[in-house]
């Protein structure tokens, strides 16, 4: 691994390249925070994919792409005189020190849960009106549900045992089934949302990240369906020409791969 001196030299190199690109490249010079935003979101998802795949070389590459974006925003901020990369680093450093009094102060904590509760209480003391202020509106719904539940749990609004959450999930499933029988679409959607919210809550108690779990299942399904398509092509058929029984044979084979 690189020494601290080498790490700082690498960061300085990237800062210099960013300065040069902003000054000399027509594309880089044209970019704004608004034009970069969707690209940053894309890069973040690509990093997430690499982490799920446990491809560390790809993680390294995607971290670089994301770091470039951070430097890019800081460069734009310096051009407007609002902030630069040093301000960004100092800002997060001060926040980390302030929110970790058990490391940089005289607060004692017993475990991770106490750390999380202290974190949320400190944020409220900083002037936030709600523990939910830090949940971005633009988060995907599944991720947002997880963050909402995690944050309110941090101030003690939570179930005590996983079994209680499971029973709540069963209750919500029952209510959904009732609305399905009644055929009321609006109510079905509402109850379905309650089921999903309860599922996310149960995942939290099982210490499962619901977003990661669902994405792993997505990838598994895609892999197995690709195998099914391949077998159909080998048989000279389209999927529409195959019976469900034929599909099931190949699908079960795909599970063993």
GROMACS .gro file of C-alpha atoms in nm:
model
  257
    1UNK     CA    1   0.000   0.000   0.000
    2UNK     CA    2   0.104   0.359  -0.060
    3UNK     CA    3   0.244   0.576   0.216
    4UNK     CA    4   0.057   0.886   0.336
    5UNK     CA    5   0.304   1.098   0.137
    6UNK     CA    6   0.231   0.900  -0.180
    7UNK     CA    7  -0.144   0.923  -0.120
    8UNK     CA    8  -0.125   1.301  -0.086
    9UNK     CA    9   0.089   1.323  -0.401
   10UNK     CA   10  -0.173   1.120  -0.590
   11UNK     CA   11  -0.449   1.355  -0.477
   12UNK     CA   12  -0.239   1.655  -0.576
   13UNK     CA   13  -0.184   1.499  -0.920
   14UNK     CA   14  -0.559   1.460  -0.971
   15UNK     CA   15  -0.620   1.818  -0.854
   16UNK     CA   16  -0.367   1.941  -1.110
   17UNK     CA   17  -0.525   1.736  -1.389
   18UNK     CA   18  -0.867   1.873  -1.292
   19UNK     CA   19  -0.731   2.230  -1.317
   20UNK     CA   20  -0.583   2.155  -1.659
   21UNK     CA   21  -0.897   1.991  -1.795
   22UNK     CA   22  -1.118   2.273  -1.671
   23UNK     CA   23  -0.891   2.527  -1.841
   24UNK     CA   24  -0.818   2.346  -2.167
   25UNK     CA   25  -1.086   2.087  -2.251
   26UNK     CA   26  -1.403   2.225  -2.419
   27UNK     CA   27  -1.624   1.953  -2.265
   28UNK     CA   28  -1.488   1.987  -1.912
   29UNK     CA   29  -1.498   2.365  -1.931
   30UNK     CA   30  -1.865   2.357  -2.030
   31UNK     CA   31  -1.984   2.145  -1.736
   32UNK     CA   32  -2.190   2.280  -1.446
   33UNK     CA   33  -2.306   2.119  -1.123
   34UNK     CA   34  -2.645   2.067  -1.284
   35UNK     CA   35  -2.501   1.897  -1.594
   36UNK     CA   36  -2.283   1.669  -1.381
   37UNK     CA   37  -2.559   1.566  -1.140
   38UNK     CA   38  -2.710   1.280  -1.342
   39UNK     CA   39  -2.363   1.152  -1.430
   40UNK     CA   40  -2.270   1.144  -1.061
   41UNK     CA   41  -2.581   0.942  -0.982
   42UNK     CA   42  -2.491   0.699  -1.260
   43UNK     CA   43  -2.136   0.662  -1.128
   44UNK     CA   44  -2.270   0.596  -0.778
   45UNK     CA   45  -2.489   0.313  -0.907
   46UNK     CA   46  -2.195   0.168  -1.100
   47UNK     CA   47  -1.992   0.167  -0.778
   48UNK     CA   48  -2.282  -0.006  -0.604
   49UNK     CA   49  -2.288  -0.275  -0.874
   50UNK     CA   50  -1.913  -0.336  -0.837
   51UNK     CA   51  -1.950  -0.371  -0.461
   52UNK     CA   52  -2.233  -0.623  -0.499
   53UNK     CA   53  -2.024  -0.821  -0.748
   54UNK     CA   54  -1.731  -0.808  -0.502
   55UNK     CA   55  -1.508  -0.702  -0.791
   56UNK     CA   56  -1.242  -0.503  -0.608
   57UNK     CA   57  -1.062  -0.390  -0.922
   58UNK     CA   58  -1.390  -0.251  -1.054
   59UNK     CA   59  -1.457  -0.092  -0.712
   60UNK     CA   60  -1.119   0.085  -0.739
   61UNK     CA   61  -1.207   0.210  -1.087
   62UNK     CA   62  -1.554   0.333  -0.989
   63UNK     CA   63  -1.420   0.504  -0.675
   64UNK     CA   64  -1.185   0.693  -0.904
   65UNK     CA   65  -1.474   0.803  -1.124
   66UNK     CA   66  -1.667   0.921  -0.818
   67UNK     CA   67  -1.362   1.099  -0.674
   68UNK     CA   68  -1.321   1.284  -1.003
   69UNK     CA   69  -1.676   1.411  -0.970
   70UNK     CA   70  -1.610   1.532  -0.615
   71UNK     CA   71  -1.302   1.719  -0.735
   72UNK     CA   72  -1.502   1.854  -1.030
   73UNK     CA   73  -1.772   2.001  -0.803
   74UNK     CA   74  -1.506   2.148  -0.575
   75UNK     CA   75  -1.331   2.306  -0.874
   76UNK     CA   76  -1.656   2.467  -0.988
   77UNK     CA   77  -1.715   2.588  -0.632
   78UNK     CA   78  -1.369   2.747  -0.624
   79UNK     CA   79  -1.440   2.930  -0.950
   80UNK     CA   80  -1.748   3.094  -0.800
   81UNK     CA   81  -1.561   3.170  -0.478
   82UNK     CA   82  -1.798   2.961  -0.265
   83UNK     CA   83  -1.570   2.674  -0.158
   84UNK     CA   84  -1.278   2.460  -0.268
   85UNK     CA   85  -1.161   2.105  -0.197
   86UNK     CA   86  -0.994   2.211   0.129
   87UNK     CA   87  -1.324   2.359   0.252
   88UNK     CA   88  -1.499   2.033   0.162
   89UNK     CA   89  -1.244   1.826   0.356
   90UNK     CA   90  -1.245   2.058   0.658
   91UNK     CA   91  -1.625   2.062   0.665
   92UNK     CA   92  -1.661   1.684   0.679
   93UNK     CA   93  -1.371   1.655   0.926
   94UNK     CA   94  -1.533   1.902   1.166
   95UNK     CA   95  -1.867   1.725   1.137
   96UNK     CA   96  -1.710   1.385   1.208
   97UNK     CA   97  -1.526   1.517   1.512
   98UNK     CA   98  -1.839   1.686   1.646
   99UNK     CA   99  -2.057   1.380   1.594
  100UNK     CA  100  -1.812   1.135   1.749
  101UNK     CA  101  -1.782   1.265   2.107
  102UNK     CA  102  -1.706   0.909   2.219
  103UNK     CA  103  -1.381   0.937   2.022
  104UNK     CA  104  -1.297   1.307   2.041
  105UNK     CA  105  -1.476   1.393   2.367
  106UNK     CA  106  -1.567   1.243   2.702
  107UNK     CA  107  -1.885   1.054   2.608
  108UNK     CA  108  -1.900   0.681   2.680
  109UNK     CA  109  -2.096   0.442   2.458
  110UNK     CA  110  -2.166   0.073   2.505
  111UNK     CA  111  -2.229  -0.032   2.146
  112UNK     CA  112  -2.314   0.066   1.788
  113UNK     CA  113  -2.677   0.141   1.874
  114UNK     CA  114  -2.577   0.403   2.130
  115UNK     CA  115  -2.347   0.563   1.871
  116UNK     CA  116  -2.640   0.590   1.627
  117UNK     CA  117  -2.871   0.740   1.892
  118UNK     CA  118  -2.607   0.995   1.992
  119UNK     CA  119  -2.557   1.083   1.624
  120UNK     CA  120  -2.927   1.164   1.574
  121UNK     CA  121  -2.951   1.356   1.902
  122UNK     CA  122  -2.648   1.565   1.808
  123UNK     CA  123  -2.806   1.647   1.473
  124UNK     CA  124  -3.123   1.767   1.648
  125UNK     CA  125  -2.910   1.979   1.883
  126UNK     CA  126  -2.748   2.135   1.575
  127UNK     CA  127  -3.084   2.286   1.485
  128UNK     CA  128  -3.250   2.023   1.268
  129UNK     CA  129  -3.626   2.022   1.327
  130UNK     CA  130  -3.669   1.654   1.247
  131UNK     CA  131  -3.451   1.344   1.243
  132UNK     CA  132  -3.594   1.282   0.895
  133UNK     CA  133  -3.455   1.605   0.746
  134UNK     CA  134  -3.145   1.419   0.633
  135UNK     CA  135  -3.339   1.177   0.411
  136UNK     CA  136  -3.314   1.303   0.050
  137UNK     CA  137  -3.647   1.331  -0.131
  138UNK     CA  138  -3.495   1.190  -0.449
  139UNK     CA  139  -3.385   0.859  -0.295
  140UNK     CA  140  -3.537   0.547  -0.454
  141UNK     CA  141  -3.839   0.440  -0.248
  142UNK     CA  142  -3.685   0.118  -0.115
  143UNK     CA  143  -3.366   0.292  -0.002
  144UNK     CA  144  -3.570   0.581   0.143
  145UNK     CA  145  -3.787   0.345   0.349
  146UNK     CA  146  -3.475   0.185   0.494
  147UNK     CA  147  -3.321   0.522   0.581
  148UNK     CA  148  -3.644   0.651   0.737
  149UNK     CA  149  -3.672   0.347   0.962
  150UNK     CA  150  -3.305   0.355   1.053
  151UNK     CA  151  -3.322   0.720   1.151
  152UNK     CA  152  -3.634   0.700   1.367
  153UNK     CA  153  -3.491   0.390   1.536
  154UNK     CA  154  -3.190   0.603   1.623
  155UNK     CA  155  -3.407   0.811   1.858
  156UNK     CA  156  -3.586   0.512   2.010
  157UNK     CA  157  -3.896   0.487   1.786
  158UNK     CA  158  -3.867   0.118   1.711
  159UNK     CA  159  -3.991  -0.233   1.778
  160UNK     CA  160  -3.823  -0.432   2.052
  161UNK     CA  161  -3.808  -0.779   1.893
  162UNK     CA  162  -3.793  -0.915   1.535
  163UNK     CA  163  -4.100  -1.131   1.606
  164UNK     CA  164  -4.307  -0.816   1.662
  165UNK     CA  165  -4.205  -0.687   1.320
  166UNK     CA  166  -4.285  -1.023   1.159
  167UNK     CA  167  -4.630  -1.021   1.318
  168UNK     CA  168  -4.685  -0.668   1.187
  169UNK     CA  169  -4.585  -0.788   0.840
  170UNK     CA  170  -4.837  -1.071   0.861
  171UNK     CA  171  -5.102  -0.822   0.970
  172UNK     CA  172  -5.025  -0.598   0.669
  173UNK     CA  173  -5.039  -0.898   0.433
  174UNK     CA  174  -5.380  -0.984   0.569
  175UNK     CA  175  -5.505  -0.629   0.514
  176UNK     CA  176  -5.368  -0.636   0.159
  177UNK     CA  177  -5.549  -0.962   0.087
  178UNK     CA  178  -5.875  -0.812   0.213
  179UNK     CA  179  -5.845  -0.518  -0.027
  180UNK     CA  180  -5.757  -0.751  -0.314
  181UNK     CA  181  -6.080  -0.941  -0.253
  182UNK     CA  182  -6.273  -0.611  -0.250
  183UNK     CA  183  -6.105  -0.503  -0.575
  184UNK     CA  184  -6.043  -0.145  -0.468
  185UNK     CA  185  -5.734  -0.041  -0.666
  186UNK     CA  186  -5.643   0.266  -0.464
  187UNK     CA  187  -5.664   0.076  -0.137
  188UNK     CA  188  -5.471  -0.218  -0.286
  189UNK     CA  189  -5.182   0.012  -0.374
  190UNK     CA  190  -5.184   0.167  -0.027
  191UNK     CA  191  -5.183  -0.169   0.151
  192UNK     CA  192  -4.916  -0.302  -0.085
  193UNK     CA  193  -4.700  -0.007   0.014
  194UNK     CA  194  -4.755  -0.091   0.380
  195UNK     CA  195  -4.643  -0.449   0.313
  196UNK     CA  196  -4.325  -0.332   0.143
  197UNK     CA  197  -4.254  -0.087   0.425
  198UNK     CA  198  -4.298  -0.367   0.679
  199UNK     CA  199  -4.073  -0.597   0.474
  200UNK     CA  200  -3.800  -0.334   0.477
  201UNK     CA  201  -3.843  -0.298   0.853
  202UNK     CA  202  -3.818  -0.674   0.903
  203UNK     CA  203  -3.503  -0.680   0.687
  204UNK     CA  204  -3.349  -0.422   0.916
  205UNK     CA  205  -3.411  -0.643   1.219
  206UNK     CA  206  -3.257  -0.937   1.033
  207UNK     CA  207  -2.958  -0.712   0.954
  208UNK     CA  208  -3.024  -0.752   0.581
  209UNK     CA  209  -2.991  -0.455   0.348
  210UNK     CA  210  -3.315  -0.478   0.143
  211UNK     CA  211  -3.173  -0.290  -0.156
  212UNK     CA  212  -2.874  -0.525  -0.177
  213UNK     CA  213  -3.092  -0.831  -0.123
  214UNK     CA  214  -3.334  -0.735  -0.401
  215UNK     CA  215  -3.055  -0.644  -0.641
  216UNK     CA  216  -2.883  -0.979  -0.580
  217UNK     CA  217  -3.212  -1.149  -0.663
  218UNK     CA  218  -3.246  -0.934  -0.977
  219UNK     CA  219  -2.900  -1.042  -1.091
  220UNK     CA  220  -2.975  -1.406  -1.012
  221UNK     CA  221  -3.299  -1.393  -1.210
  222UNK     CA  222  -3.128  -1.225  -1.508
  223UNK     CA  223  -2.856  -1.491  -1.511
  224UNK     CA  224  -3.107  -1.776  -1.502
  225UNK     CA  225  -3.333  -1.619  -1.763
  226UNK     CA  226  -3.033  -1.567  -1.995
  227UNK     CA  227  -2.959  -1.940  -1.959
  228UNK     CA  228  -3.321  -2.018  -2.049
  229UNK     CA  229  -3.297  -1.798  -2.360
  230UNK     CA  230  -2.974  -1.966  -2.460
  231UNK     CA  231  -3.130  -2.313  -2.434
  232UNK     CA  232  -3.426  -2.196  -2.642
  233UNK     CA  233  -3.192  -2.075  -2.915
  234UNK     CA  234  -3.003  -2.406  -2.907
  235UNK     CA  235  -3.336  -2.585  -2.961
  236UNK     CA  236  -3.418  -2.352  -3.251
  237UNK     CA  237  -3.719  -2.209  -3.070
  238UNK     CA  238  -3.837  -1.878  -2.937
  239UNK     CA  239  -3.947  -1.865  -2.575
  240UNK     CA  240  -4.306  -1.821  -2.691
  241UNK     CA  241  -4.283  -2.156  -2.867
  242UNK     CA  242  -4.168  -2.339  -2.554
  243UNK     CA  243  -4.411  -2.489  -2.307
  244UNK     CA  244  -4.394  -2.395  -1.940
  245UNK     CA  245  -4.285  -2.753  -1.868
  246UNK     CA  246  -3.988  -2.714  -2.104
  247UNK     CA  247  -3.900  -2.379  -1.949
  248UNK     CA  248  -3.914  -2.529  -1.600
  249UNK     CA  249  -3.659  -2.796  -1.694
  250UNK     CA  250  -3.405  -2.539  -1.809
  251UNK     CA  251  -3.490  -2.304  -1.523
  252UNK     CA  252  -3.417  -2.578  -1.270
  253UNK     CA  253  -3.093  -2.654  -1.452
  254UNK     CA  254  -2.998  -2.288  -1.426
  255UNK     CA  255  -3.035  -2.305  -1.047
  256UNK     CA  256  -2.747  -2.555  -1.032
  257UNK     CA  257  -2.501  -2.329  -1.219
   0.00000   0.00000   0.00000
